[in-house]
Coordinates of C-alpha atoms and ligand atoms in Angstrom, one line a residue:
X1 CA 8.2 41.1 10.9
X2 CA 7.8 37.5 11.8
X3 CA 10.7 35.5 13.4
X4 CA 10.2 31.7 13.4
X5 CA 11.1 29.4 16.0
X6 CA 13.1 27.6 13.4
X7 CA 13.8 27.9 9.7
X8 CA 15.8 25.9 6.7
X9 CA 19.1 27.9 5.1
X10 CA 18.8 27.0 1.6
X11 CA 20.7 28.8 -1.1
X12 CA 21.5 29.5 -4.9
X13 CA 23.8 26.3 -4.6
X14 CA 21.4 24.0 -2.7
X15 CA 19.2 24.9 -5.7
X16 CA 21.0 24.1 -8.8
X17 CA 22.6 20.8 -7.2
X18 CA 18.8 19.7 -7.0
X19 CA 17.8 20.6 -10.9
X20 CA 20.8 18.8 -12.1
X21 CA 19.3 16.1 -10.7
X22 CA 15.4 16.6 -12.2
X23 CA 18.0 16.6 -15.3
X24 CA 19.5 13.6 -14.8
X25 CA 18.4 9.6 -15.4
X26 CA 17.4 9.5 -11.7
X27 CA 14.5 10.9 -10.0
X28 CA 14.7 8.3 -7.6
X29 CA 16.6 5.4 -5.7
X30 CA 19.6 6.5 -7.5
X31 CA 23.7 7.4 -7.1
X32 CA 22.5 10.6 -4.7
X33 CA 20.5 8.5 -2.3
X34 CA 23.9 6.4 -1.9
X35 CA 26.2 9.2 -2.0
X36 CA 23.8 11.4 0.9
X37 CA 24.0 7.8 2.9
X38 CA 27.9 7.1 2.5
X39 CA 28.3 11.5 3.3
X40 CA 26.5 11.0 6.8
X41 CA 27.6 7.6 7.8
X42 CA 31.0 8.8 7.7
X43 CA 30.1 12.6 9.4
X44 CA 28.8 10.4 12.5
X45 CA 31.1 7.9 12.3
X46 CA 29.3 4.8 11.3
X47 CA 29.7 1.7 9.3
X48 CA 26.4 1.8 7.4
X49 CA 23.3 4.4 6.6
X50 CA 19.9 3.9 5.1
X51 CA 18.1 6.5 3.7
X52 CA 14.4 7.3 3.9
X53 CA 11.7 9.8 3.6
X54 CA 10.7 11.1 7.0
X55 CA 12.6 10.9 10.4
X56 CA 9.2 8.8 11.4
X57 CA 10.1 6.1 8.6
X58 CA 13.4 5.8 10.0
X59 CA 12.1 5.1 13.4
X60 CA 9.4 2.7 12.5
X61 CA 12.2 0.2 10.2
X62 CA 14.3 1.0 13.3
X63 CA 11.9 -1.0 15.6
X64 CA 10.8 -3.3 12.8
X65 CA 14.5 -4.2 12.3
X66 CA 15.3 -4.5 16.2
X67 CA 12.3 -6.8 16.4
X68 CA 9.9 -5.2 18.2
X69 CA 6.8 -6.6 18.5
X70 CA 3.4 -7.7 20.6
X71 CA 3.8 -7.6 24.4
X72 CA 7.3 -5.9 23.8
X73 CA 7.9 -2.8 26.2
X74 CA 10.2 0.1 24.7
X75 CA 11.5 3.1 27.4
X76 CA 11.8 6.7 25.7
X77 CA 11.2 10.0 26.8
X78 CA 7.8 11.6 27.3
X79 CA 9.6 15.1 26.5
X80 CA 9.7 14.8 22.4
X81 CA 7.9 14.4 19.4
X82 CA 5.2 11.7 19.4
X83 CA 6.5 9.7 16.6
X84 CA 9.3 8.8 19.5
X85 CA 6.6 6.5 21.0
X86 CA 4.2 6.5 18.0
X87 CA 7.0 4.1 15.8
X88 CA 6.5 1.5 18.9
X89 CA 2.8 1.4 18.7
X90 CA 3.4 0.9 14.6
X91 CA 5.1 -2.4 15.5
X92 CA 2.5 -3.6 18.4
X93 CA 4.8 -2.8 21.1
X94 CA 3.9 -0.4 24.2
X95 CA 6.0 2.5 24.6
X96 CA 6.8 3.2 28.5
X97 CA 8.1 6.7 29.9
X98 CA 11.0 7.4 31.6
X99 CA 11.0 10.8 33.2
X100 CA 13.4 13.3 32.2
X101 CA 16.3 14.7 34.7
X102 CA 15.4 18.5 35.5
X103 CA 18.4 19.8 34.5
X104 CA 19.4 18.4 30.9
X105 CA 15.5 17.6 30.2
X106 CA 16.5 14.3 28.4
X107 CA 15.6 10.9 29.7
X108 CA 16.7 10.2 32.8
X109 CA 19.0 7.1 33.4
X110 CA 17.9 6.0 36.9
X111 CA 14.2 6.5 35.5
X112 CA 15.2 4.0 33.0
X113 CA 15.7 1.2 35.4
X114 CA 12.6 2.4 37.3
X115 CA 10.8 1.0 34.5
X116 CA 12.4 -1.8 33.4
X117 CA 10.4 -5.5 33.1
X118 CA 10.7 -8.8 31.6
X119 CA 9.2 -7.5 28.5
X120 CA 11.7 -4.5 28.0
X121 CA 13.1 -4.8 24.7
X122 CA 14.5 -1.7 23.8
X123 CA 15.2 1.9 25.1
X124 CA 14.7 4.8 22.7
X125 CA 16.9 8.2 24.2
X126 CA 16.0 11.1 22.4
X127 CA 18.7 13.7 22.3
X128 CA 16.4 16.9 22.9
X129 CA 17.1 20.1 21.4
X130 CA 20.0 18.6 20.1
X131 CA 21.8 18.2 24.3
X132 CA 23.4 14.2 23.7
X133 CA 21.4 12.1 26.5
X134 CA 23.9 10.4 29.0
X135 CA 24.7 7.8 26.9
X136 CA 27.5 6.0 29.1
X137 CA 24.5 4.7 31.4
X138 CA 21.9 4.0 29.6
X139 CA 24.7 1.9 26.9
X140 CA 25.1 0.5 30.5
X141 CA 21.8 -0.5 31.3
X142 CA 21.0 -2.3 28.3
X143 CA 24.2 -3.8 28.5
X144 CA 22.9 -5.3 31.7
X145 CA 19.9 -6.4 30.7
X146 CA 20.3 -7.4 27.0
X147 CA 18.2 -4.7 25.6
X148 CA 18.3 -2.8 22.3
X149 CA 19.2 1.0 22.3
X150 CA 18.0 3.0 19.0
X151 CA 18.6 7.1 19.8
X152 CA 16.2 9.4 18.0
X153 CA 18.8 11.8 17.3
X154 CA 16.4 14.3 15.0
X155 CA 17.6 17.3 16.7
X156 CA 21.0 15.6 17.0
X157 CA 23.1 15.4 13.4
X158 CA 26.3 17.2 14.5
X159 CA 26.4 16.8 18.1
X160 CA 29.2 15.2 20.0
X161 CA 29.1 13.3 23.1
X162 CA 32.4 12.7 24.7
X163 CA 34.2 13.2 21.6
X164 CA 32.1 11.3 19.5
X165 CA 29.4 12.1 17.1
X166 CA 26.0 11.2 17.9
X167 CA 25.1 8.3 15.2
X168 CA 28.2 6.2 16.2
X169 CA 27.5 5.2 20.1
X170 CA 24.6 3.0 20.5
X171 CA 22.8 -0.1 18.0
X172 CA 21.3 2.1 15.8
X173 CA 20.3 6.0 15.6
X174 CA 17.6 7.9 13.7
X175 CA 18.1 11.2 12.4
X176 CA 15.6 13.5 10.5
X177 CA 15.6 16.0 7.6
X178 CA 12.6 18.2 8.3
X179 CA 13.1 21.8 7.4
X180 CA 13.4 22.7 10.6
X181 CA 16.0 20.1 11.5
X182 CA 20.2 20.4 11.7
X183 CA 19.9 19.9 7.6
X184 CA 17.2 19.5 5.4
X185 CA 16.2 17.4 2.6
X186 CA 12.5 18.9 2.5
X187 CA 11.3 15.3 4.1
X188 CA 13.4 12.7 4.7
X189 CA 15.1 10.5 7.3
X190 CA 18.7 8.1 8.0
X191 CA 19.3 5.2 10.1
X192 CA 22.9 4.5 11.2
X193 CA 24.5 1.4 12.4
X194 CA 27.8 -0.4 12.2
X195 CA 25.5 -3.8 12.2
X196 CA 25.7 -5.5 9.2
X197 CA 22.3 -7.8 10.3
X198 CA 20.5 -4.9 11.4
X199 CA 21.7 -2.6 8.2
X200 CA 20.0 -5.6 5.8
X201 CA 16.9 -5.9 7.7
X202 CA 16.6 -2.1 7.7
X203 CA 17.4 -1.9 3.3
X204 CA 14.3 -4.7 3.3
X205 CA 12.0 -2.9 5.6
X206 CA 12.8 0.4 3.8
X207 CA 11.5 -1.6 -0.1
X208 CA 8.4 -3.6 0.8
X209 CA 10.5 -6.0 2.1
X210 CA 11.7 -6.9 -1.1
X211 CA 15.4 -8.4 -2.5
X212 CA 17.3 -9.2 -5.1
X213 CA 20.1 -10.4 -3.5
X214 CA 21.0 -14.0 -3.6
X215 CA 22.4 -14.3 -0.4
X216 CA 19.2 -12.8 1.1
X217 CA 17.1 -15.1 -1.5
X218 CA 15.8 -18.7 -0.5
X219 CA 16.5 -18.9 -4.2
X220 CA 16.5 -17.9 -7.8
X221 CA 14.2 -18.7 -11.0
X222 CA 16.3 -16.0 -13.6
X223 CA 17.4 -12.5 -14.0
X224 CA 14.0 -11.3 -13.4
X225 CA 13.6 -12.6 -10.0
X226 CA 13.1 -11.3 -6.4
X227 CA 11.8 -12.1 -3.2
X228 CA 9.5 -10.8 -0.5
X229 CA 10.8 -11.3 2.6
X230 CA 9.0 -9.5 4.9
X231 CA 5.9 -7.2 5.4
X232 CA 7.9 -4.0 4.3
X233 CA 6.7 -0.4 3.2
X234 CA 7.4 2.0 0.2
X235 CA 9.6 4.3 2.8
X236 CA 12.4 5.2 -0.4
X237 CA 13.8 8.7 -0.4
X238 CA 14.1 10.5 -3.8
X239 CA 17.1 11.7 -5.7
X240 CA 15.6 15.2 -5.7
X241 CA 15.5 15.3 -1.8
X242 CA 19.1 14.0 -1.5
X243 CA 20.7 16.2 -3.7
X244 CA 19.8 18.9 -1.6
X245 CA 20.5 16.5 1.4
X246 CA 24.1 16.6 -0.1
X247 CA 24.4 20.2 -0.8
X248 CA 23.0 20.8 2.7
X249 CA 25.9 18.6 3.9
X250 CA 28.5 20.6 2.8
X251 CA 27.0 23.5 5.4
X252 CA 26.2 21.4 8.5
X253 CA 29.5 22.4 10.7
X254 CA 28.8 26.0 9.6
X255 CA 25.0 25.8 10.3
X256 CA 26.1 24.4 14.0
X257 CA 28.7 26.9 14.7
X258 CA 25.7 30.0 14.0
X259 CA 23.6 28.0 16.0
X260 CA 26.3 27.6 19.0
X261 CA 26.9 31.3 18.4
X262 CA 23.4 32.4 19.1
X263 CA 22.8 30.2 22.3
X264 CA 25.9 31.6 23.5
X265 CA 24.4 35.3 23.3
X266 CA 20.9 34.1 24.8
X267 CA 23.1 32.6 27.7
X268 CA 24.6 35.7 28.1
X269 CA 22.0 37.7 27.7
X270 CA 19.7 35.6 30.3
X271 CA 22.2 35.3 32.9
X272 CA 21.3 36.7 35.7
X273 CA 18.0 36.6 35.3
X274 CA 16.0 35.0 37.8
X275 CA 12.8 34.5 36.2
X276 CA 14.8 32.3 33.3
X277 CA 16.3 29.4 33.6
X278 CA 18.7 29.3 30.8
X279 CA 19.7 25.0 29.3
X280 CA 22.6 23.1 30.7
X281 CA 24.5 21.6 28.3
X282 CA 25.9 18.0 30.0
X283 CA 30.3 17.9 30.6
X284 CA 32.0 16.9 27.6
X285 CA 28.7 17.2 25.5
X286 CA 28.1 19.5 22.9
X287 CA 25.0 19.9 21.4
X288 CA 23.8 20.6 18.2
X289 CA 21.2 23.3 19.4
X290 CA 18.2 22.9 17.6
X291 CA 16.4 23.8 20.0
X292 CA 17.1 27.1 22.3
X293 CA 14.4 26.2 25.3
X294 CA 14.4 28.7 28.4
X295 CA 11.8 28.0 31.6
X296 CA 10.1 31.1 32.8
X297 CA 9.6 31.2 37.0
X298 CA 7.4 33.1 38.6
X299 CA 5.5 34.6 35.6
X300 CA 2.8 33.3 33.6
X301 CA 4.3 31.1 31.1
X302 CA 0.9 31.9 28.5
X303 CA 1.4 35.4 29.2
X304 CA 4.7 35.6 28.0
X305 CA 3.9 33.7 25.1
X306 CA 1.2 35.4 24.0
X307 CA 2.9 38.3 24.2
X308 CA 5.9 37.0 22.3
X309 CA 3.8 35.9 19.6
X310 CA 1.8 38.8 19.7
X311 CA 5.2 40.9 19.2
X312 CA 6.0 38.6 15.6
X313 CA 8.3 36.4 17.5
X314 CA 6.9 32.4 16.8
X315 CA 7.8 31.1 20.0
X316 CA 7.0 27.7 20.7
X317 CA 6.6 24.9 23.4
X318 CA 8.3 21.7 22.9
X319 CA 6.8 19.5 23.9
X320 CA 3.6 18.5 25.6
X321 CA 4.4 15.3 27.5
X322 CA 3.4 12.7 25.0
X323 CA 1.2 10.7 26.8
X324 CA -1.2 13.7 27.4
X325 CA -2.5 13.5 24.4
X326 CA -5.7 12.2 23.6
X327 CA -4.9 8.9 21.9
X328 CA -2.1 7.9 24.4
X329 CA -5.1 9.2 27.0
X330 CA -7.4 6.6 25.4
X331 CA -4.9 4.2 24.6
X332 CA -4.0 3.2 28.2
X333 CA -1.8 6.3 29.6
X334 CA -4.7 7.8 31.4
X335 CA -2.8 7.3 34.9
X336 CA 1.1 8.0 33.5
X337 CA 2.6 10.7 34.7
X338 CA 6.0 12.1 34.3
X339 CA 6.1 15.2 37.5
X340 CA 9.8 16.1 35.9
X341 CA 7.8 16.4 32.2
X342 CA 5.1 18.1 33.8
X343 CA 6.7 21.0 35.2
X344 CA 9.2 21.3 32.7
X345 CA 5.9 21.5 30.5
X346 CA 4.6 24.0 32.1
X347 CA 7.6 26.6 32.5
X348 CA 8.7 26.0 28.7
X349 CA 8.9 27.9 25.9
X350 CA 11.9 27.6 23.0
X351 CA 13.0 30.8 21.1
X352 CA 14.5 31.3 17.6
X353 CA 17.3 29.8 16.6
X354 CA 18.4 28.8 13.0
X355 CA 21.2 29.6 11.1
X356 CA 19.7 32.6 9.1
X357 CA 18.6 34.1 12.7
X358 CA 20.0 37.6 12.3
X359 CA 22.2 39.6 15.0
X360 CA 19.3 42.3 14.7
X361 CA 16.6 39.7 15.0
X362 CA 18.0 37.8 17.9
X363 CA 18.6 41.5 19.7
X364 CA 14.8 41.8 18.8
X365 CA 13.4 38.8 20.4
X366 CA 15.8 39.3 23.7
X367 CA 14.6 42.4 24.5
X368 CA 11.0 41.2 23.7
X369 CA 12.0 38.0 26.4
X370 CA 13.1 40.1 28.9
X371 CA 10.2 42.8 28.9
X372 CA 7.6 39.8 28.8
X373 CA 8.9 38.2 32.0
X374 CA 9.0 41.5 33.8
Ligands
LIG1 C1 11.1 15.8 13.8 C2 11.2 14.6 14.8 C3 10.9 13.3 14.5 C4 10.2 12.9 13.2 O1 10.9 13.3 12.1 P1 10.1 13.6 10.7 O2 11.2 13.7 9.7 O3 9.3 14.8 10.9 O4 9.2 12.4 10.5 C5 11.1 12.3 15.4 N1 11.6 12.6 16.6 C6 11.9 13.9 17.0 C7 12.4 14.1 18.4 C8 11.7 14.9 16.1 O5 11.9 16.2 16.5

């Protein structure tokens, strides 16, 4: 037996809604990419979507459409994936980390204006594991100082903060369909805004910067004519991927609700325990759990993941602070460090949790957790 850290639910339905499509006129750029973009938009609650084919892609046309650029300084989280901080170095920029708080393990706020300089442009929150960042102060903070706010919500499609839906809060937000994300399209990403400007620089960035349209147009030779606008990429989404990406949409809330249900038993489960330090989900949050991430105190962390893995359970450690790795170590980040990153980092390791995660399984891998840190 091997249990994943995390897994896609996929099913007999998922299946057939994606060969109707290899049956049908489009493989690509047609009515499902439109129809996945119009389902999500209105899920989250915002005015426009733009489909793409990885999570990264929608960050990178996310910068590329807030303007970011040379000597441009963008605050995110050294807790999370690298292409966070990797889609500002695409545009030129320099990313700049913000610590995380201890207790929620997203970006902290007060961190944020720690770093701020002339040159800040933007601030990237990512909602990690899926926990909505506190977005009432840091909407505040770049109210204050004129900045951009794009949230990398890739473990976030489905969460809520303060009664509304991450995607609909700040200028624009990233989501990703990786398998192992909320829902999956195999590969593929979103953008969501409710600006119309940013929403048409975004559809040109997606297309090689490419149009058609005559508004967009400085103007037009015939019916065969169109316009490069700007230095775009091919970042288009497939048909294929967005059928399931459809079919997968129908199951989110359900997919959610198994993964509340299964943090819920590793909270209770853990409680009490003082070698584990169990998440704390933010008042009047509600994440979407993608991640399930304990601490472990006063064992060695290696140890009990060795012997987790060792035992068939694919444990994991999300993340190691971004700017520790080697490029970001070459690249000028030799001296950063985030001490709130670093000892999270240390005591970290994030246990299965996807909606196919059986009762039996999850009973497994608790016992398995609670002999290791013995
Ligand atoms: C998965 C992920 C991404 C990138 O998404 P892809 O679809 O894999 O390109 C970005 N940010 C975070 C926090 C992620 O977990």
């Amino acid at each position: 037996m091997y249990i994943p850290y995390g897994r896609q639910c996929v099913d007999e339905e998922d299946i057939q809604e994606v060969v109707k499509v290899l049956q049908s006129d489009y493989l690509t750029t047609g009515p499902m990419v439109t129809e996945f973009e119009n389902r999500v938009a209105q899920y989250v609650g915002a005015k426009y979507a733009v489909a793409v084919n990885s999570g990264t892609a929608a960050l990178h046309i996310a910068c590329l459409a807030a303007g970011i650029g040379q000597g441009d300084e963008v605050i995110t989280s050294p807790v999370t994936f690298a292409a966070s901080s990797n889609c500002v170095l695409y545009c030129g920029g320099t990313p700049v980390f913000a610590d995380i708080d201890k207790d929620t393990y997203n970006i902290s706020p007060d961190e944020i204006e720690s770093k701020l300089t002339e040159n800040t442009k933007a601030i990237i929150p990512v909602h990690y594991t899926g926990q909505p960042c506190d977005m009432d102060a840091i909407m505040d903070i770049a109210k204050r100082h004129g900045l951009l706010v794009i949230e990398d919500g890739a473990h976030a499609l489905g969460a809520s903060y303060m009664g509304k839906k991450i995607g609909g809060i700040a200028d624009m937000t990233c989501f990703s369909f990786h398998p192992v994300k909320p829902i999956t399209t195999g590969e593929g990403g979103m953008v969501v805004t409710d600006n119309e400007e940013l929403y048409r620089r975004l559809t040109l960035f997606r297309s090689h910067g490419i149009t058609r349209d005559g508004d967009m147009m400085t103007h037009n030779e015939g019916g065969w004519y169109y316009e490069q606008l700007e230095l775009g990429y091919n970042y288009r989404i497939t048909d294929i991927s967005c059928a399931l990406g459809n079919s997968q949409m129908n199951k989110l809330d359900r997919f959610l609700e198994k993964r509340r249900a299964i943090a819920d038993r590793y909270n209770q489960a853990f409680e009490g325990v003082s070698r584990i330090k169990t998440p704390t989900v933010q008042e009047g949050c509600e994440s979407g759990w993608h991640l399930y991430m304990i601490q472990v105190m006063g064992c060695d962390r290696k140890a009990v993941f060795d012997r987790l893995r060792e035992n068939g359970i694919g444990v994991n450690v999300h993340y190691i602070p971004v700017y520790r790795h080697p490029y970001y170590q070459r690249n000028g980040y030799g001296g950063v460090c985030c001490p709130n990153a670093e000892l999270f980092y240390d005591r970290a390791i994030s246990l299965p949790i996807f909606p196919a995660l059986t009762n039996e399984q999850q009973g497994y891998v608790i016992d398995k957790v609670l002999e290791a840190v013995m």
